[in-house]
PDB file of C-alpha atoms in Angstrom:
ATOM      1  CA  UNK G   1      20.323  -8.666 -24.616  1.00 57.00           C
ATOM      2  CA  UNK G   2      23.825  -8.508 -22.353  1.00 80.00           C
ATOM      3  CA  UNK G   3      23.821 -10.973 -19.519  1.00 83.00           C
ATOM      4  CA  UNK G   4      23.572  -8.269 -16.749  1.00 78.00           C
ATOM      5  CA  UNK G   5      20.537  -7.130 -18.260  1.00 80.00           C
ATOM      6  CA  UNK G   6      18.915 -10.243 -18.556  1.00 87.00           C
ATOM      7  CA  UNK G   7      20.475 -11.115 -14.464  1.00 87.00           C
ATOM      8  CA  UNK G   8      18.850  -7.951 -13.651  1.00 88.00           C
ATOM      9  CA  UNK G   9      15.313  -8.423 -15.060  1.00 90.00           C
ATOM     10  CA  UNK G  10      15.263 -11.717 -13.526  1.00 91.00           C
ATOM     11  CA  UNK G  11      15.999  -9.840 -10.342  1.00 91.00           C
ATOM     12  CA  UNK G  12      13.603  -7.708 -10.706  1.00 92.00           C
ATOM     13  CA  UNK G  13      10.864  -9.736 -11.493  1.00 94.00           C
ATOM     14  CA  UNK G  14      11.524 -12.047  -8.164  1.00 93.00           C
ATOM     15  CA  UNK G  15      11.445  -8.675  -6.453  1.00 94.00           C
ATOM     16  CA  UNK G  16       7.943  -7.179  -7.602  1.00 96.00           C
ATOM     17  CA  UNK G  17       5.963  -9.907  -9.189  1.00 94.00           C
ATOM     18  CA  UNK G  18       5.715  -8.287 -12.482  1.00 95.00           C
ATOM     19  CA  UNK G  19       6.075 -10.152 -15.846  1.00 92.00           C
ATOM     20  CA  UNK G  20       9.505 -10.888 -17.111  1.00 90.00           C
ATOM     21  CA  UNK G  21       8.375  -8.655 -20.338  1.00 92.00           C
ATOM     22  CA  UNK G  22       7.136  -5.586 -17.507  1.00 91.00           C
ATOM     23  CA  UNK G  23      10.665  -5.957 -15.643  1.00 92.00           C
ATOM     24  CA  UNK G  24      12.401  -6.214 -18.537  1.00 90.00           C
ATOM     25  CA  UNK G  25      11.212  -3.264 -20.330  1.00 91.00           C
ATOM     26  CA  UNK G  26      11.873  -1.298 -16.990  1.00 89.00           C
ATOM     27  CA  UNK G  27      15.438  -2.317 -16.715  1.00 89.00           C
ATOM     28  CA  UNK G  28      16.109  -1.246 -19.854  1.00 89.00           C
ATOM     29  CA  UNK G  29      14.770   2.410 -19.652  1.00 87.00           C
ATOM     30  CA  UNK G  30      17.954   2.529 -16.541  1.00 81.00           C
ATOM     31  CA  UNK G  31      20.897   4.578 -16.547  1.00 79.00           C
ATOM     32  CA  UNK G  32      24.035   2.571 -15.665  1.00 74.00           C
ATOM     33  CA  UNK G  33      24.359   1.361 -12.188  1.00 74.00           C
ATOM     34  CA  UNK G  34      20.706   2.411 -11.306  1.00 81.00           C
ATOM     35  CA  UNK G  35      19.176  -0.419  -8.986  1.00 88.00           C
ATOM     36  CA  UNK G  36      16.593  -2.477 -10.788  1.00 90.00           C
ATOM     37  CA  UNK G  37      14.071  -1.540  -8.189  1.00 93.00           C
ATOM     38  CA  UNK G  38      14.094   2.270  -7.627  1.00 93.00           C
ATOM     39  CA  UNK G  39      14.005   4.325  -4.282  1.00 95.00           C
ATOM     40  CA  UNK G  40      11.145   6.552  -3.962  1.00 96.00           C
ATOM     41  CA  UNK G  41      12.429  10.095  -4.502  1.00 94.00           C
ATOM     42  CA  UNK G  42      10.838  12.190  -1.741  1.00 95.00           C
ATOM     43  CA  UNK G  43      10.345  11.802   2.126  1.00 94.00           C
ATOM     44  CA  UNK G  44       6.346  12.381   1.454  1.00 95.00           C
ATOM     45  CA  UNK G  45       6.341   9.438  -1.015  1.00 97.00           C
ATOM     46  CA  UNK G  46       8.051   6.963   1.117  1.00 96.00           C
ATOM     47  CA  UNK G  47       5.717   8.084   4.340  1.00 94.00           C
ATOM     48  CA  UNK G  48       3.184   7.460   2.195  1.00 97.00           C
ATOM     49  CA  UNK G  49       4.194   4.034   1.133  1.00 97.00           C
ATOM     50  CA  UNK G  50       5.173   3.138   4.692  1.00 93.00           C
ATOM     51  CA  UNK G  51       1.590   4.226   5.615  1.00 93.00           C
ATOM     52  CA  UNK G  52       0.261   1.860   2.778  1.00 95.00           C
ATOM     53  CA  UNK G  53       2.428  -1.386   3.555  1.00 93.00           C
ATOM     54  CA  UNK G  54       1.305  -0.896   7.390  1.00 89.00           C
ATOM     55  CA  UNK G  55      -2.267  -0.718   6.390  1.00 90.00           C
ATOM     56  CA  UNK G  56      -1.384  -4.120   4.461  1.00 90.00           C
ATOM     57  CA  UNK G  57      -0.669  -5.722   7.616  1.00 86.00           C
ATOM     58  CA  UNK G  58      -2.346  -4.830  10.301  1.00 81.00           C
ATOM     59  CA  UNK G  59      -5.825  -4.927   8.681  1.00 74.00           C
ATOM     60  CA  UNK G  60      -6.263  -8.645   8.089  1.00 73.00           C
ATOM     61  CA  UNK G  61     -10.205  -9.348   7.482  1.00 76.00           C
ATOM     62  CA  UNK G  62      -9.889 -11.871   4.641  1.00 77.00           C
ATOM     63  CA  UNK G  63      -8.367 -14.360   3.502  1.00 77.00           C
ATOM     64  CA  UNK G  64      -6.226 -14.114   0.196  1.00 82.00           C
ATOM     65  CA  UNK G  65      -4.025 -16.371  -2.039  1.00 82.00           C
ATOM     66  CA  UNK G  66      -0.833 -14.159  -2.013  1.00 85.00           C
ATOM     67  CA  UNK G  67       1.143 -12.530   0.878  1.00 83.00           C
ATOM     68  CA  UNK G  68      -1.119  -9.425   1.357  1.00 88.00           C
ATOM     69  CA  UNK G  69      -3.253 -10.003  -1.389  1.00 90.00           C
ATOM     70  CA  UNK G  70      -0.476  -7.753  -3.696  1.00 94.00           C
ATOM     71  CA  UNK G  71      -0.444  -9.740  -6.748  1.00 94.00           C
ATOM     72  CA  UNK G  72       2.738  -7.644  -8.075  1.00 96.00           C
ATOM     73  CA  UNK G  73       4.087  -4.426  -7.394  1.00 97.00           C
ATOM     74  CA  UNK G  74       5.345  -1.468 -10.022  1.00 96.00           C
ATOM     75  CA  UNK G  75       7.714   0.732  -8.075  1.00 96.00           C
ATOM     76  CA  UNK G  76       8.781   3.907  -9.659  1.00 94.00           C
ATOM     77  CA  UNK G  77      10.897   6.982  -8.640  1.00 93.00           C
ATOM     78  CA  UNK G  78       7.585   9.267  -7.871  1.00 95.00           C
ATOM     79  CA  UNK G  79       4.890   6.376  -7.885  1.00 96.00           C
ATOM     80  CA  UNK G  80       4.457   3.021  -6.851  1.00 97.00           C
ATOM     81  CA  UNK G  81       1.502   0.624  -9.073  1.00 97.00           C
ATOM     82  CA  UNK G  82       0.040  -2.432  -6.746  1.00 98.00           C
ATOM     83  CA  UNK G  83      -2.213  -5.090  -8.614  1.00 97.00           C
ATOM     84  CA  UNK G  84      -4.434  -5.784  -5.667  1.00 96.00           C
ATOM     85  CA  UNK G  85      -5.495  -9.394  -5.886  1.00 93.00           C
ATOM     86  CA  UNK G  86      -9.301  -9.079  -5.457  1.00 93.00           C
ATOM     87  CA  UNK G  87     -12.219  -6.779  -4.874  1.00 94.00           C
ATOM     88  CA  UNK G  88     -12.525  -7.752  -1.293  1.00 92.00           C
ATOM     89  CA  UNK G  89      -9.111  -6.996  -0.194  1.00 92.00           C
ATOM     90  CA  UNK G  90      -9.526  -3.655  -2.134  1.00 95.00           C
ATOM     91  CA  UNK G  91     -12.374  -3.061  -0.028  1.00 93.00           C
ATOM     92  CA  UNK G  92     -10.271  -3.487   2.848  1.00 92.00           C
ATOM     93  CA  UNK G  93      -7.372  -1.433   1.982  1.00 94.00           C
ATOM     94  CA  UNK G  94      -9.373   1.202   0.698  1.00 94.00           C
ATOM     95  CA  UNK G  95     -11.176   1.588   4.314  1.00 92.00           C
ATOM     96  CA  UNK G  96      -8.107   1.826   6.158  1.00 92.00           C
ATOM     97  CA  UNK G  97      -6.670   4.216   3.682  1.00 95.00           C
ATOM     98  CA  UNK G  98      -9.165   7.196   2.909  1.00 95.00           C
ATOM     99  CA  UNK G  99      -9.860   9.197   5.501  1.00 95.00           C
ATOM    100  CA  UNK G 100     -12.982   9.879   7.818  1.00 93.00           C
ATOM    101  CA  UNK G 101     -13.963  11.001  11.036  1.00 90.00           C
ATOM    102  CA  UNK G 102     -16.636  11.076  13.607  1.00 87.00           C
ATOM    103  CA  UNK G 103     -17.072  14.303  15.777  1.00 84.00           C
ATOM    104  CA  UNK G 104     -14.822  14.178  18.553  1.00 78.00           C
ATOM    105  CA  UNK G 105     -12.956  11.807  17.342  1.00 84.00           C
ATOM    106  CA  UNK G 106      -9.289  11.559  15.739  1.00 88.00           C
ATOM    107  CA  UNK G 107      -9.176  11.127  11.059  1.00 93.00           C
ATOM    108  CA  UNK G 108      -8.610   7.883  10.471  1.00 91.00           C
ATOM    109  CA  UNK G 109      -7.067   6.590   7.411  1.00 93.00           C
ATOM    110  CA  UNK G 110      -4.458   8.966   5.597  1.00 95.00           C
ATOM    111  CA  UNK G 111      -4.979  12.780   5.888  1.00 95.00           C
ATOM    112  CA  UNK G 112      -5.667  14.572   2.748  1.00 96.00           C
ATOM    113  CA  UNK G 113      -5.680  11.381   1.019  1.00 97.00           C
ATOM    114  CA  UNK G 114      -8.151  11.254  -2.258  1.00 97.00           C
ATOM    115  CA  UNK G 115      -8.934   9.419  -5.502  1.00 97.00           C
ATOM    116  CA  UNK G 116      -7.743  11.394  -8.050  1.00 96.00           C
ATOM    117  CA  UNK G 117      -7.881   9.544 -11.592  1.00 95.00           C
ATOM    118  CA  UNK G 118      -9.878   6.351 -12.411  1.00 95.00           C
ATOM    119  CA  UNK G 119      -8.607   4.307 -15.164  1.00 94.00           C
ATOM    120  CA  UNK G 120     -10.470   1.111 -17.145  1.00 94.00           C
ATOM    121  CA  UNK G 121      -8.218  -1.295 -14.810  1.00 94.00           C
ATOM    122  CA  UNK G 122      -7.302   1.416 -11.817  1.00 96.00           C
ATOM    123  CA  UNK G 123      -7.445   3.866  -9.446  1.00 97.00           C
ATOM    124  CA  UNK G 124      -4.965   6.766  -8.143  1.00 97.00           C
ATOM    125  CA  UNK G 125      -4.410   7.797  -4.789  1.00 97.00           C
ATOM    126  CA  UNK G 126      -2.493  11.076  -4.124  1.00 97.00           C
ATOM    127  CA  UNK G 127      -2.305  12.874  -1.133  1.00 97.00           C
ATOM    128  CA  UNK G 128      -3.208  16.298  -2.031  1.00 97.00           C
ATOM    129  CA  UNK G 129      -0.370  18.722  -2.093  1.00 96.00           C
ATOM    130  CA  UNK G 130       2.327  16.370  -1.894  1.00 95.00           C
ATOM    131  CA  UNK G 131       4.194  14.537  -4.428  1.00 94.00           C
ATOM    132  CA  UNK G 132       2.752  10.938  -3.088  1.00 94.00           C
ATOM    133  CA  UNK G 133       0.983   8.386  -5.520  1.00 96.00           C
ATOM    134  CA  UNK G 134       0.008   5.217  -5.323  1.00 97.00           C
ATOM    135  CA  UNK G 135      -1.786   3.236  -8.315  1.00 97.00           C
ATOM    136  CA  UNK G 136      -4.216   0.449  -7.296  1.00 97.00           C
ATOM    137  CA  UNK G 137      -4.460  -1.642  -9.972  1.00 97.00           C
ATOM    138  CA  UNK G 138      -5.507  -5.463 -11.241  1.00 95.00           C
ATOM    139  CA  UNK G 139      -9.213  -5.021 -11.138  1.00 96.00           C
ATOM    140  CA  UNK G 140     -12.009  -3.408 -14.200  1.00 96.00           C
ATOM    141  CA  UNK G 141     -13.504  -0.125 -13.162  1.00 94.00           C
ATOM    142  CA  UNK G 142     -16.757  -1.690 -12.588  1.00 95.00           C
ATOM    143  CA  UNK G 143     -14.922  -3.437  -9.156  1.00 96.00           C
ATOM    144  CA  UNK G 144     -13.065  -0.233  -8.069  1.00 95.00           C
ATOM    145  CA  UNK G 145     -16.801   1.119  -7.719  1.00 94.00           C
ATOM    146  CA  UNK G 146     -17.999  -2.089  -6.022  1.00 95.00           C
ATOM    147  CA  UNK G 147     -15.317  -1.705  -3.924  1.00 93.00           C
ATOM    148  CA  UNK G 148     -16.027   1.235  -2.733  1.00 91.00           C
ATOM    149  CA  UNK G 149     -19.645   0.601  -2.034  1.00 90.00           C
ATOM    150  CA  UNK G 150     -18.965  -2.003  -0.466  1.00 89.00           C
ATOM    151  CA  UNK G 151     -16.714  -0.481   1.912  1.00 87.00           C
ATOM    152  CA  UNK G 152     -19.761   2.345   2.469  1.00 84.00           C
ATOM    153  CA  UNK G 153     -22.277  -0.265   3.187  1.00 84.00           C
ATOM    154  CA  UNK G 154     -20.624  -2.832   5.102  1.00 79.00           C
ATOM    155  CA  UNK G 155     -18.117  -0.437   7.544  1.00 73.00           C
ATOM    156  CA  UNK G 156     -19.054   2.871   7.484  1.00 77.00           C
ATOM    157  CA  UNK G 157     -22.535   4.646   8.277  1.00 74.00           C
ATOM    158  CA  UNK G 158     -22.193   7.737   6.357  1.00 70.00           C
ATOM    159  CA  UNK G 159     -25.099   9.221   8.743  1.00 72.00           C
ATOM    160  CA  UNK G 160     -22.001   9.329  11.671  1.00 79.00           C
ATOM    161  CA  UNK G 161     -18.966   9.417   9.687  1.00 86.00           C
ATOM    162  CA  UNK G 162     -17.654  12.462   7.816  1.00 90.00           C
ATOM    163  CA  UNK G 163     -16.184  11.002   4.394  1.00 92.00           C
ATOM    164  CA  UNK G 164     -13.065  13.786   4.241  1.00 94.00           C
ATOM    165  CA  UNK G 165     -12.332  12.011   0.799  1.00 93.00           C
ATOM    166  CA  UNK G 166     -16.058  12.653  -0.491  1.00 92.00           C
ATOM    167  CA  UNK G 167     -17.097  15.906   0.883  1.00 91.00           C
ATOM    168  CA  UNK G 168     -13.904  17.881  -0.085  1.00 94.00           C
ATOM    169  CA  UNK G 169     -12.400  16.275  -2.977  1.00 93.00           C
ATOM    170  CA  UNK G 170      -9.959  18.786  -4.059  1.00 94.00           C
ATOM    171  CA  UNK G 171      -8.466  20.285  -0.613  1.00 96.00           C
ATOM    172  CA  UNK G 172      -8.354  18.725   2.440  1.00 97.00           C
ATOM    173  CA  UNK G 173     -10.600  19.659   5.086  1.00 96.00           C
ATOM    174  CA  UNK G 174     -10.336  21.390   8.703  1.00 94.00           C
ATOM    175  CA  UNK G 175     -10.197  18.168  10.721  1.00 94.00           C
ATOM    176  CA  UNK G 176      -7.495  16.722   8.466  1.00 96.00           C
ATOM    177  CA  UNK G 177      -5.113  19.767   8.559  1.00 95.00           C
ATOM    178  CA  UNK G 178      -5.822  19.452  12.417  1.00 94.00           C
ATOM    179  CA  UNK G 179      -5.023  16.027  13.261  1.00 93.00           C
ATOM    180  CA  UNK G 180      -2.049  16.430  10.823  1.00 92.00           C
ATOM    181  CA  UNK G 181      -0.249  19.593  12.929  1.00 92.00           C
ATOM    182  CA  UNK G 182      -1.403  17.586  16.074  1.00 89.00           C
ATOM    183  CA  UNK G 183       0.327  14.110  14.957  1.00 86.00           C
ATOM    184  CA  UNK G 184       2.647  14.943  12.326  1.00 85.00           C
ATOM    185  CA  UNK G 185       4.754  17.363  14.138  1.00 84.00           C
ATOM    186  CA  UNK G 186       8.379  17.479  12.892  1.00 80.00           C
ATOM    187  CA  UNK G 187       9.356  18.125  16.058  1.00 83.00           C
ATOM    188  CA  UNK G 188       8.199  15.668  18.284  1.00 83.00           C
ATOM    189  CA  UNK G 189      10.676  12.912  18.723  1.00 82.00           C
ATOM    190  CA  UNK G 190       8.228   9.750  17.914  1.00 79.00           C
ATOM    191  CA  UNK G 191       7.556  11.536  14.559  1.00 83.00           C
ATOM    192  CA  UNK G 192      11.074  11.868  13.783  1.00 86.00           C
ATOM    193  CA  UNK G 193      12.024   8.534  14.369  1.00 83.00           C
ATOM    194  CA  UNK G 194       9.539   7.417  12.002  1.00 83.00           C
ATOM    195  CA  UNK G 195       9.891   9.114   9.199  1.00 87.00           C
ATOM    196  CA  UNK G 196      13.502   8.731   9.647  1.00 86.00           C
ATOM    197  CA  UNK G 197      12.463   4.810   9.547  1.00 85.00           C
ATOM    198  CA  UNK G 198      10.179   5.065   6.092  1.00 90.00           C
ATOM    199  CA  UNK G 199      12.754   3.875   3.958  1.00 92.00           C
ATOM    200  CA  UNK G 200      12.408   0.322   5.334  1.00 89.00           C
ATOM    201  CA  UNK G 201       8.599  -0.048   4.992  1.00 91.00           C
ATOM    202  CA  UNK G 202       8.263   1.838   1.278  1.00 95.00           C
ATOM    203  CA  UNK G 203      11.620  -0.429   0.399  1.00 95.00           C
ATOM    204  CA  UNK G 204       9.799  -3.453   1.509  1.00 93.00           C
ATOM    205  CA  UNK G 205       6.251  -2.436  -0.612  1.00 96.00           C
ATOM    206  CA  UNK G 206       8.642  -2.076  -3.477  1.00 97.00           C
ATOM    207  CA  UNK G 207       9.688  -5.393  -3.307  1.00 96.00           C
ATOM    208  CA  UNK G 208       6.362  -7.040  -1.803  1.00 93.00           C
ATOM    209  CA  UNK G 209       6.569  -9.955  -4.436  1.00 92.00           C
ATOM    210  CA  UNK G 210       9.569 -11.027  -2.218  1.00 88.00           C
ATOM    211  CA  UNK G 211       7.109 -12.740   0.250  1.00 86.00           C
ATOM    212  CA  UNK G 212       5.524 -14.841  -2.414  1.00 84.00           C
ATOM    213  CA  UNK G 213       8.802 -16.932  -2.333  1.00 78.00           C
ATOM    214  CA  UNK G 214       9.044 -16.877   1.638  1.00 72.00           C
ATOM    215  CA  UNK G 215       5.628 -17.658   2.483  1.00 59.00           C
ATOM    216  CA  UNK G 216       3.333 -20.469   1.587  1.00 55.00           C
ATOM    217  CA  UNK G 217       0.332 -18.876   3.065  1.00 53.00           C
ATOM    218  CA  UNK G 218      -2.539 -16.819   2.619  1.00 53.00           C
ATOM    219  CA  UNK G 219      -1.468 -14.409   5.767  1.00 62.00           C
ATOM    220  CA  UNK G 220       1.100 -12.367   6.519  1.00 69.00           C
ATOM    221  CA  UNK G 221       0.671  -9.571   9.099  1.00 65.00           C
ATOM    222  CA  UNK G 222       3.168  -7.373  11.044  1.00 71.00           C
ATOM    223  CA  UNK G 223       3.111  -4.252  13.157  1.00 65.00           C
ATOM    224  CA  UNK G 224       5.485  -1.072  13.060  1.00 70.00           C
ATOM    225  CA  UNK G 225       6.984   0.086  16.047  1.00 69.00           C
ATOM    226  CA  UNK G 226       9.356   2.971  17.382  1.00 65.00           C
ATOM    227  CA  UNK G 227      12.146   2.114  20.179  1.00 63.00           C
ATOM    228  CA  UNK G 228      15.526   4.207  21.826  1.00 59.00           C
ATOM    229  CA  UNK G 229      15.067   6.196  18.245  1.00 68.00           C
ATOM    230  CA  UNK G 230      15.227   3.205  16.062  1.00 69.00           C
ATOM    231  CA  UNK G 231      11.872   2.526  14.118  1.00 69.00           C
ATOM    232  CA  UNK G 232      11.084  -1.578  13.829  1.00 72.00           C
ATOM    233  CA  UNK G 233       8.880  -3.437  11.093  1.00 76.00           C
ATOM    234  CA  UNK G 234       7.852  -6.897  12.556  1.00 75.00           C
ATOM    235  CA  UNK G 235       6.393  -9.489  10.300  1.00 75.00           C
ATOM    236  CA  UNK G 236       4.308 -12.407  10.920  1.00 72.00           C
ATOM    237  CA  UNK G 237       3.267 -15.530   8.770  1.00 72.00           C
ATOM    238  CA  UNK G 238       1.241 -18.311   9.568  1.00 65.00           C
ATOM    239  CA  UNK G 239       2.419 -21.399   7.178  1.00 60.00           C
ATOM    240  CA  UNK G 240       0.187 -24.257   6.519  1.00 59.00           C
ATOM    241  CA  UNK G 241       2.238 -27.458   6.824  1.00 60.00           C
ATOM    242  CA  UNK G 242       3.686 -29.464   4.033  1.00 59.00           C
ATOM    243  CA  UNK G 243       2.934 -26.872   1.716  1.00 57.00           C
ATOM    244  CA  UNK G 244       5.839 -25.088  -0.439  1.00 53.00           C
ATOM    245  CA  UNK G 245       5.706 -21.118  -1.386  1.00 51.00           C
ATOM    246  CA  UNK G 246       3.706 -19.913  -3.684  1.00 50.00           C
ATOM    247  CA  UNK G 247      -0.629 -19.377  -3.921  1.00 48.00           C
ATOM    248  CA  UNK G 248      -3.027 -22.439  -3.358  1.00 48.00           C
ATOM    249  CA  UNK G 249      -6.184 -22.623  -3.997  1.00 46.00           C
ATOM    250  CA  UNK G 250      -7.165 -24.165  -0.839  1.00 39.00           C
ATOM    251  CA  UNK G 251      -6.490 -23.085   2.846  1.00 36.00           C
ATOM    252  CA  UNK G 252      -6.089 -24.789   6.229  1.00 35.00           C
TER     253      UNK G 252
END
């Protein structure tokens, strides 16, 4: 193994979390001069992953031992793999990312959004139609399910809420194409600005492992915003004194 390579795994690995063996084999499957941690390939995919890291801030019910409760991340090209760090913060980020409505009311969560595969250790997330994926990984099948029953049962009441991601599994329904020509627009200027701005959210999922070394706490939480046509990601820690980076087992 040359230097560079091993430099660049190394890299890599402080970047996403992932094993030195996982970064490693990924650096070496590179052409020369790729960056160790790719860019996503299409606008849809970055939206997507902007949408994804926002949801990972600004919804902040529990507690967790890592930055966001991302235990690593896998970026590809065309996909991005998070190990989520336990069942309740799946919970979580599964509420605030598959969409639902109540009549009269705006979708919530990410139109068009839907489980697609389930794997022994994962789920995928695609929004239909568009080449967007996300892997949710780190937890056994049997979890992904509690998970999701959990999030029925605890902050949802299916007898008011249409589950978009239930009822039509393999299209997306009328409410969903709706609110998406209503706030997804290409030609309103708020829009514009931030998809324009995606690249800095889905480049900052990619490398979520990044806070691990930054913060020494169990929350970090943020908001996006859109100003003069210049689209800003503000991030917030709260640090528990005399306490380096890194997970611990107890909080303050």
């Amino acid at each position: 193994m040359s230097a560079l390579h091993q430099d660049m795994s190394l890299l890599r690995r402080l970047n996403t979390g992932e094993s030195y063996q996982q970064a490693h084999r990924a650096v070496a499957r590179l052409k020369d001069g790729t960056s160790p941690i790719p860019e996503a390939a299409s606008s849809a995919q970055r939206c997507f992953e902007a949408r994804v890291l926002l949801a990972l801030l600004e919804f902040r019910d529990v507690y967790t031992r890592l930055p966001l409760g991302i235990a690593s991340v896998h970026p590809e090209p065309h996909s991005s793999a998070l190990a989520v760090e336990s069942e309740e913060r799946a919970t979580e980020l599964l509420f605030n990312l598959l969409p639902s409505y109540a009549e009269g009311h705006e979708v919530s969560g990410v139109p068009g959004l839907r489980i697609t595969r389930r794997d022994k250790t994962a789920i995928e997330l695609k929004v239909l139609g568009e080449p967007a994926l996300i892997r949710l990984t780190g937890l056994p099948a049997k979890l992904w399910h509690s998970a999701e029953m959990s999030m029925l049962t605890k902050w949802i009441d299916p007898s008011s809420m249409h589950l978009c991601w239930r009822s039509s599994r393999w299209s997306w329904t009328v409410a969903e194409r709706e609110h998406n020509a209503r706030w997804e627009d290409g030609s309103d200027r708020f829009v514009r600005v931030t998809k324009a701005g995606a690249w800095l959210a889905s480049g900052l999922l990619r490398r979520a492992a990044l806070l691990h070394t930054v913060a020494n706490t169990f929350l970090v939480d943020g908001y996006r915003g859109a100003a003069f046509d210049v689209e800003r990601l503000v991030l917030r820690s709260s640090h528990a004194r005399e306490r380096g980076p890194g997970p611990h087992r107890s909080y303050e």
